[in-house]
């Protein structure tokens, strides 16, 4: 079966750095997405990785290792507004998006 | 960026009634639209994928006669929850994509919160 694993919840301090991991087992791979979702709102796109390596976009970076079926989202200089759920999603061989359950990130002052 | 709207943003209805939710891509033509359902503290669950002018493809376990999807144009898709019951209460989110293929970012609507009494 297809499976995406993320930690359920993480806590970090304002101004610090946090890394949210995602491992996947899917039938084929055509890219990995990270989305941010605030409570009661729809997801918003953060990043897309299809090749191995690190993609940096401001305070957020996303890393991919296809051989390990592994990705992480790195958030730097955490702000209170970063408190949200972070969803990892993988596009399989049929270009179907397979969603992880999301990681709830709690930022403390 | 591409904008997707949903209407209504929230709706409360009585059990047994039908509810229609609209999803529009405002500044682009969406080849494909997706309908998701999300229960509290759970991840997104894909309900169906629809392409303009053709029948929707429903995920396993989703009743096509209960959740009617119409994708009449490249900018509009509708989801009708027929004979709604309290267990249908959920957050319904649509998304739209520009084209199929490798990179196919989905642009999400703001969601519709449905409460069935």
CSV table of C-alpha atoms in Angstrom, one decimal:
chain,number,residue,atom,x,y,z
A,1,UNK,CA,0.0,0.0,0.0
A,2,UNK,CA,0.9,3.6,-0.2
A,3,UNK,CA,2.0,5.3,3.0
A,4,UNK,CA,3.3,8.7,4.1
A,5,UNK,CA,4.5,9.2,7.7
A,6,UNK,CA,4.9,12.4,9.5
A,7,UNK,CA,5.1,13.2,13.3
A,8,UNK,CA,1.7,14.1,14.6
A,9,UNK,CA,2.8,17.1,16.6
A,10,UNK,CA,5.9,19.1,17.3
A,11,UNK,CA,6.6,22.0,19.6
A,12,UNK,CA,9.3,24.7,19.1
A,13,UNK,CA,10.2,28.1,20.4
A,14,UNK,CA,9.8,31.4,18.7
A,15,UNK,CA,13.0,32.4,16.9
A,16,UNK,CA,14.3,28.8,16.8
A,17,UNK,CA,14.7,26.3,13.9
A,18,UNK,CA,12.5,23.2,13.5
A,19,UNK,CA,12.7,20.3,11.1
A,20,UNK,CA,9.6,18.3,10.1
A,21,UNK,CA,10.3,14.9,8.6
A,22,UNK,CA,8.3,13.0,6.1
A,23,UNK,CA,8.9,9.4,4.9
A,24,UNK,CA,7.0,7.8,2.1
A,25,UNK,CA,6.4,4.5,0.4
A,26,UNK,CA,4.4,5.0,-2.8
A,27,UNK,CA,3.9,3.3,-6.1
A,28,UNK,CA,6.2,5.5,-8.1
A,29,UNK,CA,7.3,9.1,-7.5
A,30,UNK,CA,6.6,12.2,-9.4
A,31,UNK,CA,7.3,14.9,-6.9
A,32,UNK,CA,6.8,15.8,-3.3
A,33,UNK,CA,4.9,18.8,-2.0
A,34,UNK,CA,4.8,20.6,1.4
A,35,UNK,CA,1.7,22.6,2.3
A,36,UNK,CA,0.8,24.7,5.3
A,37,UNK,CA,-2.6,24.6,6.7
A,38,UNK,CA,-3.9,27.0,9.5
A,39,UNK,CA,-6.8,25.7,11.6
A,40,UNK,CA,-10.1,26.1,9.7
A,41,UNK,CA,-8.4,27.2,6.5
A,42,UNK,CA,-7.4,25.5,3.3
A,43,UNK,CA,-3.8,24.4,2.6
A,44,UNK,CA,-1.4,26.8,1.0
A,45,UNK,CA,1.5,25.7,-1.1
A,46,UNK,CA,5.0,25.9,0.4
A,47,UNK,CA,7.4,23.9,-1.7
A,48,UNK,CA,7.9,21.3,-4.4
A,49,UNK,CA,10.8,18.8,-4.8
A,50,UNK,CA,11.3,16.3,-7.6
A,51,UNK,CA,15.1,16.0,-7.6
A,52,UNK,CA,17.3,15.2,-4.7
A,53,UNK,CA,18.7,18.1,-2.7
A,54,UNK,CA,17.7,21.2,-0.9
A,55,UNK,CA,15.3,23.8,-2.1
A,56,UNK,CA,15.5,27.1,-0.2
A,57,UNK,CA,12.7,29.7,-0.1
A,58,UNK,CA,13.2,32.4,2.4
A,59,UNK,CA,12.8,31.1,6.0
A,60,UNK,CA,11.5,27.7,4.6
A,61,UNK,CA,13.6,25.0,3.0
A,62,UNK,CA,12.7,21.5,1.8
A,63,UNK,CA,15.0,18.6,1.3
A,64,UNK,CA,14.4,15.4,-0.7
A,65,UNK,CA,16.2,12.0,-0.9
A,66,UNK,CA,14.4,9.8,-3.3
A,67,UNK,CA,16.6,6.8,-2.6
A,68,UNK,CA,15.7,7.0,1.1
A,69,UNK,CA,12.0,8.0,0.5
A,70,UNK,CA,12.6,10.9,2.8
A,71,UNK,CA,12.0,14.6,2.9
A,72,UNK,CA,12.1,17.3,5.5
A,73,UNK,CA,10.8,20.8,5.8
A,74,UNK,CA,13.1,23.2,7.7
A,75,UNK,CA,11.6,26.3,9.2
A,76,UNK,CA,14.1,29.0,10.5
A,77,UNK,CA,13.5,32.0,12.7
A,78,UNK,CA,10.2,30.7,13.8
A,79,UNK,CA,7.4,33.2,14.2
A,80,UNK,CA,4.1,32.7,16.1
A,81,UNK,CA,2.2,32.8,12.8
A,82,UNK,CA,4.1,29.6,11.8
A,83,UNK,CA,1.8,27.7,14.2
A,84,UNK,CA,-0.1,25.5,11.8
A,85,UNK,CA,-0.3,22.0,10.4
A,86,UNK,CA,2.3,21.0,7.7
A,87,UNK,CA,1.2,18.5,5.2
A,88,UNK,CA,3.5,16.3,3.1
A,89,UNK,CA,2.1,15.0,-0.1
A,90,UNK,CA,3.7,12.7,-2.8
A,91,UNK,CA,2.6,12.4,-6.4
A,92,UNK,CA,2.6,8.7,-7.3
A,93,UNK,CA,3.1,7.0,-10.7
A,94,UNK,CA,-0.4,7.9,-11.7
A,95,UNK,CA,0.2,11.6,-10.8
A,96,UNK,CA,-2.2,11.1,-7.9
A,97,UNK,CA,-1.4,13.1,-4.7
A,98,UNK,CA,-1.0,10.9,-1.7
A,99,UNK,CA,-1.4,13.0,1.5
A,100,UNK,CA,0.3,12.6,4.9
A,101,UNK,CA,-1.8,13.1,8.0
A,102,UNK,CA,0.0,16.4,8.7
A,103,UNK,CA,2.2,17.6,11.5
A,104,UNK,CA,0.8,20.1,13.9
A,105,UNK,CA,3.5,22.6,14.8
A,106,UNK,CA,3.1,24.6,18.1
A,107,UNK,CA,5.2,27.6,18.5
A,108,UNK,CA,5.8,28.9,22.1
A,109,UNK,CA,7.1,32.3,23.0
B,1,UNK,CA,-0.9,33.5,-8.2
B,2,UNK,CA,-3.9,31.4,-9.2
B,3,UNK,CA,-7.0,32.0,-7.1
B,4,UNK,CA,-9.7,29.5,-6.4
B,5,UNK,CA,-12.9,30.5,-4.7
B,6,UNK,CA,-15.6,28.4,-3.0
B,7,UNK,CA,-19.1,29.3,-2.1
B,8,UNK,CA,-20.6,29.2,0.4
B,9,UNK,CA,-17.9,29.4,3.0
B,10,UNK,CA,-20.1,27.7,5.6
B,11,UNK,CA,-23.6,26.2,5.5
B,12,UNK,CA,-25.9,24.7,8.1
B,13,UNK,CA,-28.7,22.5,6.9
B,14,UNK,CA,-31.3,20.1,8.1
B,15,UNK,CA,-30.8,16.3,7.8
B,16,UNK,CA,-32.3,15.1,4.5
B,17,UNK,CA,-31.7,18.2,2.5
B,18,UNK,CA,-29.2,18.7,-0.3
B,19,UNK,CA,-26.4,21.2,-0.4
B,20,UNK,CA,-24.5,22.5,-3.4
B,21,UNK,CA,-21.0,23.8,-3.1
B,22,UNK,CA,-19.4,25.8,-5.9
B,23,UNK,CA,-15.7,25.9,-6.8
B,24,UNK,CA,-14.4,28.5,-9.2
B,25,UNK,CA,-10.9,29.2,-10.6
B,26,UNK,CA,-10.9,33.0,-10.9
B,27,UNK,CA,-8.0,33.8,-13.1
B,28,UNK,CA,-7.1,30.6,-14.9
B,29,UNK,CA,-8.7,27.7,-16.6
B,30,UNK,CA,-8.5,24.6,-14.6
B,31,UNK,CA,-8.2,21.3,-16.5
B,32,UNK,CA,-8.7,19.3,-13.4
B,33,UNK,CA,-10.5,20.0,-10.1
B,34,UNK,CA,-10.4,18.0,-7.0
B,35,UNK,CA,-12.8,17.6,-4.1
B,36,UNK,CA,-11.5,16.8,-0.6
B,37,UNK,CA,-13.1,16.3,2.7
B,38,UNK,CA,-11.4,16.9,6.0
B,39,UNK,CA,-12.6,15.8,9.4
B,40,UNK,CA,-11.3,17.6,12.5
B,41,UNK,CA,-7.7,16.9,13.3
B,42,UNK,CA,-7.4,14.6,10.2
B,43,UNK,CA,-5.7,15.0,6.9
B,44,UNK,CA,-7.2,15.7,3.6
B,45,UNK,CA,-9.2,12.9,2.0
B,46,UNK,CA,-9.6,13.0,-1.7
B,47,UNK,CA,-13.2,12.3,-2.7
B,48,UNK,CA,-13.1,12.7,-6.4
B,49,UNK,CA,-11.2,14.1,-9.4
B,50,UNK,CA,-13.1,15.8,-12.2
B,51,UNK,CA,-12.1,16.9,-15.6
B,52,UNK,CA,-14.1,19.4,-17.6
B,53,UNK,CA,-16.8,17.8,-19.7
B,54,UNK,CA,-16.3,14.3,-18.4
B,55,UNK,CA,-17.6,12.3,-15.5
B,56,UNK,CA,-15.8,12.5,-12.2
B,57,UNK,CA,-13.5,9.8,-10.9
B,58,UNK,CA,-14.5,8.9,-7.4
B,59,UNK,CA,-12.2,7.4,-4.8
B,60,UNK,CA,-12.9,4.1,-3.3
B,61,UNK,CA,-15.6,4.3,-0.6
B,62,UNK,CA,-17.1,7.6,-1.9
B,63,UNK,CA,-20.7,7.2,-3.0
B,64,UNK,CA,-21.1,8.8,-6.4
B,65,UNK,CA,-24.9,9.0,-6.0
B,66,UNK,CA,-24.6,10.9,-2.8
B,67,UNK,CA,-21.8,13.3,-3.8
B,68,UNK,CA,-22.7,14.6,-7.2
B,69,UNK,CA,-20.0,16.4,-9.0
B,70,UNK,CA,-20.5,18.5,-12.1
B,71,UNK,CA,-17.6,20.1,-13.9
B,72,UNK,CA,-19.4,22.1,-16.5
B,73,UNK,CA,-16.7,24.5,-17.6
B,74,UNK,CA,-13.0,25.1,-17.2
B,75,UNK,CA,-13.6,27.5,-14.3
B,76,UNK,CA,-16.5,25.9,-12.4
B,77,UNK,CA,-17.1,22.6,-10.6
B,78,UNK,CA,-19.9,21.9,-8.2
B,79,UNK,CA,-20.3,19.3,-5.5
B,80,UNK,CA,-23.8,18.5,-4.3
B,81,UNK,CA,-24.2,16.6,-1.1
B,82,UNK,CA,-27.6,14.9,-1.5
B,83,UNK,CA,-29.8,13.9,1.4
B,84,UNK,CA,-27.2,15.1,3.8
B,85,UNK,CA,-26.9,13.5,7.3
B,86,UNK,CA,-25.0,14.6,10.4
B,87,UNK,CA,-22.1,12.3,9.5
B,88,UNK,CA,-21.6,14.3,6.3
B,89,UNK,CA,-20.7,17.3,8.5
B,90,UNK,CA,-17.1,18.2,7.5
B,91,UNK,CA,-14.8,20.7,5.9
B,92,UNK,CA,-15.0,20.4,2.1
B,93,UNK,CA,-12.2,21.8,0.1
B,94,UNK,CA,-11.8,22.0,-3.6
B,95,UNK,CA,-8.6,22.5,-5.6
B,96,UNK,CA,-7.8,23.2,-9.2
B,97,UNK,CA,-4.8,22.5,-11.3
B,98,UNK,CA,-3.6,24.0,-14.6
B,99,UNK,CA,-2.6,20.9,-16.4
B,100,UNK,CA,-1.8,17.3,-15.8
B,101,UNK,CA,1.8,16.0,-15.7
B,102,UNK,CA,4.9,16.1,-13.6
B,103,UNK,CA,4.5,19.4,-11.9
B,104,UNK,CA,0.9,20.0,-11.1
B,105,UNK,CA,0.5,22.3,-8.2
B,106,UNK,CA,-3.0,22.3,-6.8
B,107,UNK,CA,-4.5,25.7,-5.9
B,108,UNK,CA,-6.9,25.3,-3.0
B,109,UNK,CA,-10.1,27.1,-2.4
B,110,UNK,CA,-10.8,28.4,1.1
B,111,UNK,CA,-13.1,25.5,2.0
B,112,UNK,CA,-16.7,25.1,2.9
B,113,UNK,CA,-17.7,24.1,6.4
B,114,UNK,CA,-20.9,22.0,6.3
B,115,UNK,CA,-22.9,21.3,9.4
B,116,UNK,CA,-25.9,19.0,9.1
B,117,UNK,CA,-28.3,19.1,12.0
